[in-house]
CSV table of C-alpha atoms in Angstrom, one decimal:
chain,number,residue,atom,x,y,z
P,103,UNK,CA,-21.0,-32.1,3.4
P,104,UNK,CA,-17.9,-34.1,2.6
P,105,UNK,CA,-15.7,-31.8,4.7
P,106,UNK,CA,-18.1,-32.5,7.6
P,107,UNK,CA,-17.8,-36.2,7.2
P,108,UNK,CA,-14.0,-36.0,6.9
P,109,UNK,CA,-13.9,-34.1,10.2
P,110,UNK,CA,-15.9,-36.8,11.9
P,111,UNK,CA,-13.5,-39.4,10.7
P,112,UNK,CA,-10.4,-37.4,11.5
P,113,UNK,CA,-11.5,-36.7,15.1
P,114,UNK,CA,-12.8,-40.2,15.8
P,115,UNK,CA,-16.3,-38.8,16.7
P,116,UNK,CA,-17.9,-42.2,16.8
P,117,UNK,CA,-17.2,-46.0,16.7
P,118,UNK,CA,-19.4,-48.6,15.1
P,119,UNK,CA,-20.9,-51.1,17.5
P,120,UNK,CA,-23.6,-53.8,17.3
P,121,UNK,CA,-27.1,-52.4,17.8
P,122,UNK,CA,-28.4,-53.2,21.3
P,123,UNK,CA,-31.7,-55.2,21.2
P,124,UNK,CA,-35.0,-53.4,21.7
P,125,UNK,CA,-33.4,-49.9,21.3
P,126,UNK,CA,-34.7,-47.2,19.1
P,127,UNK,CA,-32.2,-45.7,16.8
P,128,UNK,CA,-31.9,-42.0,16.7
P,129,UNK,CA,-31.4,-40.7,13.2
P,130,UNK,CA,-29.4,-37.9,11.8
P,131,UNK,CA,-30.2,-34.9,9.8
P,132,UNK,CA,-28.3,-32.5,7.6
P,133,UNK,CA,-28.6,-28.8,8.4
P,134,UNK,CA,-27.5,-26.2,5.8
P,135,UNK,CA,-26.9,-22.6,6.6
P,136,UNK,CA,-25.5,-19.5,4.9
P,137,UNK,CA,-23.2,-17.5,7.2
P,138,UNK,CA,-23.7,-13.8,6.6
P,139,UNK,CA,-21.5,-10.8,7.5
P,140,UNK,CA,-22.9,-7.6,9.1
P,141,UNK,CA,-23.9,-6.3,5.7
P,142,UNK,CA,-25.9,-9.4,4.9
P,143,UNK,CA,-23.5,-10.8,2.3
P,144,UNK,CA,-22.9,-14.6,2.2
P,145,UNK,CA,-19.4,-15.3,3.4
P,146,UNK,CA,-19.6,-19.1,3.9
P,147,UNK,CA,-21.8,-22.1,3.2
P,148,UNK,CA,-22.1,-24.4,6.2
P,149,UNK,CA,-23.3,-28.0,6.4
P,150,UNK,CA,-23.7,-29.8,9.7
P,151,UNK,CA,-24.8,-33.4,10.4
P,152,UNK,CA,-26.7,-33.5,13.7
P,153,UNK,CA,-28.6,-36.0,15.7
P,154,UNK,CA,-32.4,-35.8,15.6
P,155,UNK,CA,-32.6,-34.8,19.3
P,156,UNK,CA,-36.3,-34.2,19.1
P,157,UNK,CA,-36.7,-38.0,19.0
P,158,UNK,CA,-35.2,-38.4,22.4
P,159,UNK,CA,-37.2,-38.4,25.7
P,160,UNK,CA,-35.9,-36.9,28.9
P,161,UNK,CA,-35.2,-39.6,31.5
P,162,UNK,CA,-34.8,-42.3,28.9
P,163,UNK,CA,-32.3,-41.1,26.3
P,164,UNK,CA,-30.7,-38.4,28.5
P,165,UNK,CA,-30.9,-37.0,32.0
P,166,UNK,CA,-30.1,-33.3,31.6
P,167,UNK,CA,-28.7,-30.8,29.1
P,168,UNK,CA,-25.9,-28.4,29.9
P,169,UNK,CA,-23.5,-26.0,28.3
P,170,UNK,CA,-19.9,-26.0,29.6
P,171,UNK,CA,-18.3,-22.6,30.3
P,172,UNK,CA,-14.6,-22.2,30.3
P,173,UNK,CA,-12.6,-19.2,31.5
P,174,UNK,CA,-9.3,-19.3,29.8
P,175,UNK,CA,-7.2,-16.6,28.3
P,176,UNK,CA,-7.9,-16.4,24.6
P,177,UNK,CA,-4.5,-17.3,23.2
P,178,UNK,CA,-4.1,-20.4,25.4
P,179,UNK,CA,-7.6,-21.6,24.5
P,180,UNK,CA,-7.0,-21.1,20.8
P,181,UNK,CA,-3.8,-23.1,20.9
P,182,UNK,CA,-5.4,-25.9,22.9
P,183,UNK,CA,-8.4,-26.2,20.5
P,184,UNK,CA,-6.1,-26.1,17.4
P,185,UNK,CA,-4.1,-28.9,18.9
P,186,UNK,CA,-7.2,-31.1,19.2
P,187,UNK,CA,-9.2,-30.1,16.2
P,188,UNK,CA,-8.7,-28.8,12.7
P,189,UNK,CA,-9.8,-25.3,13.0
P,190,UNK,CA,-8.8,-21.8,12.0
P,191,UNK,CA,-9.0,-18.4,13.7
P,192,UNK,CA,-11.7,-16.2,12.0
P,193,UNK,CA,-9.9,-13.0,13.0
P,194,UNK,CA,-11.3,-10.1,14.8
P,195,UNK,CA,-14.9,-10.4,15.9
P,196,UNK,CA,-17.2,-8.1,14.0
P,197,UNK,CA,-20.6,-9.8,13.8
P,198,UNK,CA,-22.2,-12.1,16.4
P,199,UNK,CA,-25.9,-13.1,16.9
P,200,UNK,CA,-27.1,-9.9,15.3
P,201,UNK,CA,-24.6,-7.7,17.2
P,202,UNK,CA,-22.2,-5.6,15.1
P,203,UNK,CA,-18.9,-5.1,16.8
P,204,UNK,CA,-16.4,-2.5,15.7
P,205,UNK,CA,-13.0,-2.4,17.4
P,206,UNK,CA,-10.6,0.6,17.2
P,207,UNK,CA,-7.9,2.2,19.3
P,208,UNK,CA,-10.5,4.4,21.1
P,209,UNK,CA,-12.6,1.4,22.3
P,210,UNK,CA,-15.3,-0.9,21.1
P,211,UNK,CA,-18.6,0.0,19.4
P,212,UNK,CA,-21.6,-2.4,19.7
P,213,UNK,CA,-24.7,-1.8,17.6
P,214,UNK,CA,-27.6,-3.6,15.9
P,215,UNK,CA,-28.2,-1.3,13.0
P,216,UNK,CA,-28.6,-4.1,10.5
P,217,UNK,CA,-31.2,-5.7,12.7
P,218,UNK,CA,-33.0,-2.4,13.2
P,219,UNK,CA,-33.3,-1.9,9.4
P,220,UNK,CA,-34.7,-5.4,9.1
P,221,UNK,CA,-37.3,-4.7,11.8
P,222,UNK,CA,-38.4,-1.4,10.1
P,223,UNK,CA,-38.9,-3.3,6.8
P,224,UNK,CA,-40.6,-6.2,8.4
P,225,UNK,CA,-43.2,-4.1,10.2
P,226,UNK,CA,-43.6,-1.6,7.4
P,227,UNK,CA,-42.3,1.5,9.2
P,228,UNK,CA,-39.6,2.5,6.7
P,229,UNK,CA,-41.5,5.6,5.7
P,230,UNK,CA,-42.8,8.5,7.8
P,231,UNK,CA,-41.3,11.1,10.1
P,232,UNK,CA,-38.9,10.4,12.9
P,233,UNK,CA,-39.2,11.5,16.6
P,234,UNK,CA,-36.5,12.5,19.1
P,235,UNK,CA,-37.6,10.3,22.0
P,236,UNK,CA,-39.2,6.8,22.1
P,237,UNK,CA,-42.1,8.0,24.2
P,238,UNK,CA,-43.9,11.3,24.6
P,239,UNK,CA,-43.9,12.9,28.1
P,240,UNK,CA,-47.7,13.6,28.0
P,241,UNK,CA,-48.7,10.0,27.3
P,242,UNK,CA,-50.0,7.8,30.1
P,243,UNK,CA,-50.5,4.1,29.3
P,244,UNK,CA,-53.2,2.0,31.0
P,245,UNK,CA,-55.2,-1.1,30.1
P,246,UNK,CA,-57.6,0.9,28.0
P,247,UNK,CA,-60.3,-1.7,28.5
P,248,UNK,CA,-62.7,0.1,26.2
P,249,UNK,CA,-60.1,0.5,23.4
P,250,UNK,CA,-60.2,-1.2,20.0
P,251,UNK,CA,-58.2,-4.5,20.0
P,252,UNK,CA,-55.3,-5.0,17.6
P,253,UNK,CA,-53.6,-8.1,16.1
P,254,UNK,CA,-52.0,-9.6,19.3
P,255,UNK,CA,-49.7,-11.9,17.2
P,256,UNK,CA,-48.2,-8.9,15.4
P,257,UNK,CA,-48.1,-6.9,18.7
P,258,UNK,CA,-46.2,-9.6,20.5
P,259,UNK,CA,-43.8,-10.0,17.5
P,260,UNK,CA,-43.0,-6.3,17.6
P,261,UNK,CA,-42.4,-6.4,21.4
P,262,UNK,CA,-40.2,-9.5,21.2
P,263,UNK,CA,-38.1,-7.9,18.4
P,264,UNK,CA,-37.7,-4.7,20.4
P,265,UNK,CA,-36.7,-6.6,23.6
P,266,UNK,CA,-33.8,-8.2,21.7
P,267,UNK,CA,-32.8,-4.8,20.4
P,268,UNK,CA,-32.4,-3.5,24.0
P,269,UNK,CA,-29.1,-5.5,24.1
P,270,UNK,CA,-27.4,-2.5,22.5
P,271,UNK,CA,-30.2,0.1,22.9
P,272,UNK,CA,-30.9,0.6,26.6
P,273,UNK,CA,-32.4,4.0,25.6
P,274,UNK,CA,-35.7,2.2,24.6
P,275,UNK,CA,-35.8,-0.3,27.5
P,276,UNK,CA,-38.3,1.6,29.7
P,277,UNK,CA,-41.0,2.1,27.0
P,278,UNK,CA,-40.5,-1.4,25.6
P,279,UNK,CA,-41.0,-3.0,29.0
P,280,UNK,CA,-44.0,-0.7,29.6
P,281,UNK,CA,-45.7,-1.8,26.4
P,282,UNK,CA,-44.8,-5.5,27.1
P,283,UNK,CA,-47.2,-5.4,30.0
P,284,UNK,CA,-50.2,-5.3,27.6
P,285,UNK,CA,-49.4,-8.2,25.3
P,286,UNK,CA,-52.3,-10.3,26.4
P,287,UNK,CA,-54.9,-7.6,25.5
P,288,UNK,CA,-53.3,-5.1,23.2
P,289,UNK,CA,-55.3,-2.1,22.1
P,290,UNK,CA,-54.8,0.6,19.4
P,291,UNK,CA,-53.5,3.0,22.1
P,292,UNK,CA,-50.7,0.5,22.9
P,293,UNK,CA,-49.9,-0.1,19.3
P,294,UNK,CA,-49.5,3.6,18.7
P,295,UNK,CA,-46.8,3.8,21.4
P,296,UNK,CA,-45.0,0.8,19.9
P,297,UNK,CA,-45.0,2.4,16.5
P,298,UNK,CA,-43.5,5.6,18.0
P,299,UNK,CA,-40.6,3.5,19.3
P,300,UNK,CA,-40.0,2.4,15.7
P,301,UNK,CA,-40.1,6.0,14.4
P,302,UNK,CA,-37.5,6.9,17.0
P,303,UNK,CA,-35.4,4.0,15.9
P,304,UNK,CA,-35.7,5.1,12.3
P,305,UNK,CA,-34.0,8.3,13.2
P,306,UNK,CA,-31.3,6.7,15.3
P,307,UNK,CA,-30.5,3.5,13.2
P,308,UNK,CA,-26.7,4.0,13.5
P,309,UNK,CA,-26.8,4.4,17.3
P,310,UNK,CA,-25.2,1.9,19.6
P,311,UNK,CA,-23.1,1.5,22.8
P,312,UNK,CA,-19.5,2.7,23.0
P,313,UNK,CA,-17.1,1.1,25.4
P,314,UNK,CA,-14.0,3.5,25.7
P,315,UNK,CA,-10.6,2.1,26.3
P,316,UNK,CA,-9.2,3.4,29.5
P,317,UNK,CA,-7.8,2.2,32.8
P,318,UNK,CA,-10.7,3.3,35.0
P,319,UNK,CA,-12.0,0.1,36.5
P,320,UNK,CA,-14.3,1.3,39.3
P,321,UNK,CA,-17.7,-0.2,39.9
P,322,UNK,CA,-20.7,2.0,40.5
P,323,UNK,CA,-24.5,2.0,40.2
P,324,UNK,CA,-27.4,4.4,39.8
P,325,UNK,CA,-30.9,3.7,41.1
P,326,UNK,CA,-34.2,5.6,40.6
P,327,UNK,CA,-38.0,5.1,40.7
P,328,UNK,CA,-41.2,6.6,39.3
P,329,UNK,CA,-43.4,6.6,42.4
P,330,UNK,CA,-46.9,5.1,41.7
P,331,UNK,CA,-46.4,5.7,38.0
P,332,UNK,CA,-48.6,2.8,36.9
P,333,UNK,CA,-52.1,4.0,36.4
P,334,UNK,CA,-53.8,0.7,36.7
P,335,UNK,CA,-52.4,-0.5,40.1
P,336,UNK,CA,-50.3,2.4,41.3
P,337,UNK,CA,-47.2,0.4,41.5
P,338,UNK,CA,-43.8,2.0,41.1
P,339,UNK,CA,-41.3,1.4,38.3
P,340,UNK,CA,-37.7,0.8,39.4
P,341,UNK,CA,-34.8,1.7,37.2
P,342,UNK,CA,-31.1,1.0,37.6
P,343,UNK,CA,-27.8,0.9,35.7
P,344,UNK,CA,-24.3,-0.2,36.6
P,345,UNK,CA,-21.0,1.0,35.3
P,346,UNK,CA,-17.6,-0.6,35.2
P,347,UNK,CA,-15.3,2.4,34.8
P,348,UNK,CA,-17.0,4.6,32.2
P,349,UNK,CA,-18.7,1.6,30.5
P,350,UNK,CA,-22.4,0.8,30.9
P,351,UNK,CA,-22.5,-2.9,31.5
P,352,UNK,CA,-25.9,-3.6,33.1
P,353,UNK,CA,-29.4,-2.0,33.1
P,354,UNK,CA,-33.0,-2.8,34.0
P,355,UNK,CA,-36.5,-1.3,34.2
P,356,UNK,CA,-39.0,-3.3,36.2
P,357,UNK,CA,-42.4,-2.7,38.0
P,358,UNK,CA,-42.1,-3.3,41.7
P,359,UNK,CA,-44.1,-6.2,43.1
P,360,UNK,CA,-45.9,-4.3,45.8
P,361,UNK,CA,-47.4,-0.8,46.2
P,362,UNK,CA,-45.1,1.6,47.9
P,363,UNK,CA,-46.6,4.0,50.5
P,364,UNK,CA,-44.1,6.8,49.9
P,365,UNK,CA,-41.5,8.1,47.5
P,366,UNK,CA,-38.8,7.2,50.1
P,367,UNK,CA,-40.0,3.6,50.2
P,368,UNK,CA,-40.1,3.3,46.4
P,369,UNK,CA,-36.5,4.7,46.1
P,370,UNK,CA,-35.3,2.5,48.9
P,371,UNK,CA,-36.6,-0.6,47.1
P,372,UNK,CA,-35.0,0.5,43.8
P,373,UNK,CA,-31.7,0.9,45.6
P,374,UNK,CA,-32.0,-2.6,47.0
P,375,UNK,CA,-32.5,-4.0,43.5
P,376,UNK,CA,-29.4,-2.1,42.3
P,377,UNK,CA,-27.5,-3.4,45.3
P,378,UNK,CA,-28.3,-7.0,44.4
P,379,UNK,CA,-26.9,-6.5,40.9
P,380,UNK,CA,-23.7,-4.8,42.1
P,381,UNK,CA,-23.0,-7.5,44.7
P,382,UNK,CA,-23.3,-10.2,42.0
P,383,UNK,CA,-21.0,-8.2,39.7
P,384,UNK,CA,-18.6,-7.7,42.5
P,385,UNK,CA,-18.5,-11.5,43.2
P,386,UNK,CA,-18.2,-12.3,39.5
P,387,UNK,CA,-15.3,-9.9,38.9
P,388,UNK,CA,-13.5,-11.4,41.9
P,389,UNK,CA,-12.9,-14.5,39.7
P,390,UNK,CA,-10.9,-12.2,37.5
P,391,UNK,CA,-8.8,-11.0,40.5
P,392,UNK,CA,-10.7,-7.6,40.5
P,393,UNK,CA,-11.4,-6.5,44.0
P,394,UNK,CA,-13.6,-3.6,45.1
P,395,UNK,CA,-14.1,-2.1,48.6
P,396,UNK,CA,-17.3,-0.1,49.2
P,397,UNK,CA,-19.2,0.1,45.9
P,398,UNK,CA,-21.3,3.4,45.5
P,399,UNK,CA,-25.0,3.5,44.6
P,400,UNK,CA,-26.1,7.0,43.5
P,401,UNK,CA,-29.7,7.9,44.6
P,402,UNK,CA,-31.5,11.3,44.4
P,403,UNK,CA,-33.7,10.8,47.4
P,404,UNK,CA,-32.3,11.9,50.8
P,405,UNK,CA,-35.0,10.1,52.8
P,406,UNK,CA,-34.2,6.7,51.2
P,407,UNK,CA,-30.5,7.3,51.9
P,408,UNK,CA,-31.3,8.0,55.5
P,409,UNK,CA,-33.3,4.8,55.8
P,410,UNK,CA,-30.3,2.8,54.4
P,411,UNK,CA,-27.8,4.5,56.6
P,412,UNK,CA,-29.8,4.3,59.9
P,413,UNK,CA,-29.4,1.0,61.7
P,414,UNK,CA,-32.4,1.7,63.9
P,415,UNK,CA,-35.8,0.4,62.7
P,416,UNK,CA,-38.3,3.3,62.6
P,417,UNK,CA,-42.0,2.8,62.8
P,418,UNK,CA,-42.4,4.3,59.4
P,419,UNK,CA,-40.2,1.5,57.8
P,420,UNK,CA,-41.8,-1.5,59.5
P,421,UNK,CA,-44.0,-2.2,56.6
P,422,UNK,CA,-41.1,-2.4,54.1
P,423,UNK,CA,-40.4,-6.1,53.4
P,424,UNK,CA,-37.6,-7.6,55.3
P,425,UNK,CA,-35.8,-8.7,52.1
P,426,UNK,CA,-35.2,-5.1,51.1
P,427,UNK,CA,-33.5,-4.3,54.4
P,428,UNK,CA,-30.4,-6.3,53.4
P,429,UNK,CA,-29.4,-3.0,51.7
P,430,UNK,CA,-29.1,-1.4,55.1
P,431,UNK,CA,-27.0,-4.5,56.2
P,432,UNK,CA,-24.7,-4.1,53.2
P,433,UNK,CA,-24.3,-0.4,54.0
P,434,UNK,CA,-23.4,-1.1,57.6
P,435,UNK,CA,-20.8,-3.7,56.5
P,436,UNK,CA,-19.4,-1.2,54.0
P,437,UNK,CA,-20.0,-3.5,51.1
P,438,UNK,CA,-22.2,-0.7,49.6
P,439,UNK,CA,-22.0,3.0,49.9
P,440,UNK,CA,-25.2,4.9,49.1
P,441,UNK,CA,-24.6,8.5,48.0
P,442,UNK,CA,-26.8,11.5,47.0
P,443,UNK,CA,-26.8,12.6,43.4
P,444,UNK,CA,-28.7,15.6,42.0
P,445,UNK,CA,-31.8,14.7,39.9
P,446,UNK,CA,-30.2,16.2,36.8
P,447,UNK,CA,-27.3,13.8,37.1
P,448,UNK,CA,-29.4,10.7,37.9
P,449,UNK,CA,-28.6,8.5,34.9
P,450,UNK,CA,-31.2,5.8,35.9
P,451,UNK,CA,-34.0,8.3,35.3
P,452,UNK,CA,-34.2,7.2,31.6
P,453,UNK,CA,-35.3,3.7,32.8
P,454,UNK,CA,-38.3,4.9,34.9
P,455,UNK,CA,-40.2,7.5,32.9
P,456,UNK,CA,-40.5,9.4,29.6
P,457,UNK,CA,-38.2,12.4,29.5
P,458,UNK,CA,-38.0,15.7,27.6
P,459,UNK,CA,-35.9,15.6,24.4
P,460,UNK,CA,-33.1,17.6,26.0
P,461,UNK,CA,-32.9,15.6,29.1
P,462,UNK,CA,-33.2,12.3,27.2
P,463,UNK,CA,-30.4,13.2,24.8
P,464,UNK,CA,-28.1,14.3,27.6
P,465,UNK,CA,-28.6,11.0,29.6
P,466,UNK,CA,-28.4,8.9,26.4
P,467,UNK,CA,-25.0,10.4,25.6
P,468,UNK,CA,-23.7,9.9,29.2
P,469,UNK,CA,-24.7,6.3,29.1
P,470,UNK,CA,-22.4,5.9,26.1
P,471,UNK,CA,-25.2,5.5,23.5
P,472,UNK,CA,-24.0,7.4,20.4
P,473,UNK,CA,-24.0,7.5,16.6
P,474,UNK,CA,-21.7,4.9,15.1
P,475,UNK,CA,-20.3,5.4,11.7
């Protein structure tokens, strides 16, 4: 606490002035935290004196909140900060917001094994057998309106925890997003699927993402769909993933907003979602002086590829929303190149449907999700 007060005085954080009349004084509060390493050991005791911001009212005490973002090279930024404040470099990053980072000559490993162990203990799933996939291929989930209800608070807590885990475990994204659709009226059938996810995690606690060190800096994406896969409304699930070189950097699994009338339409809409993400990444990377010509999207549906490459509007595509046809415009302007990929090489398949153990393990490895010592 004394060190915190010394820092305030050294850096001239405030100056004393007479209290303005008719003004409410905002108090302060001490916040104490134990900083832990990735093994859960206490490495530092922290004390912070903060303003009681919850006493402030928007429009009276402040207009807006914001977080400044700076893009500076690391060494220059460190030197600048050390010149202004008394601070020290903590060394190589190895634990941040629940993410465990291991850096080596081959590349960088990112995992959440510590967090996974805590979840298994929290929800009482430390015992029992493990499974090889997060979802069985013969299971079809629906609203199950006649099913027995479960504790919604517990169910939502499990879903929220699993969603945070997808930051380093994209292999569970599809089934977690699928189960998240039933948070408002969860049944035993839904809970059993959620528990299977935890049993899968129990057998793959040490798994995480590996980012290899190489000079391959190409940008590419994969898109896929599960046509009319939702039993309740027959909407399609879109899946997509994007790579920078050999590194998986972005992924999503989402139910489409409208019902597709054909497999080609479903795949075309999924490719449009993938195109949006790739264009954003392309623009963001341009800030770092990285330029890309025509970025490829790999799709396993030839009809969808033909729709994207054909500049003439056919009668069979009139019903497709106009906003999805920007994909065709991007292809014609050579911003995006849509290419065919065999179904066995479609890496986005894991984000749209449950897969067999063999196929699931193969795609998981190709995404860079592996066992981390």
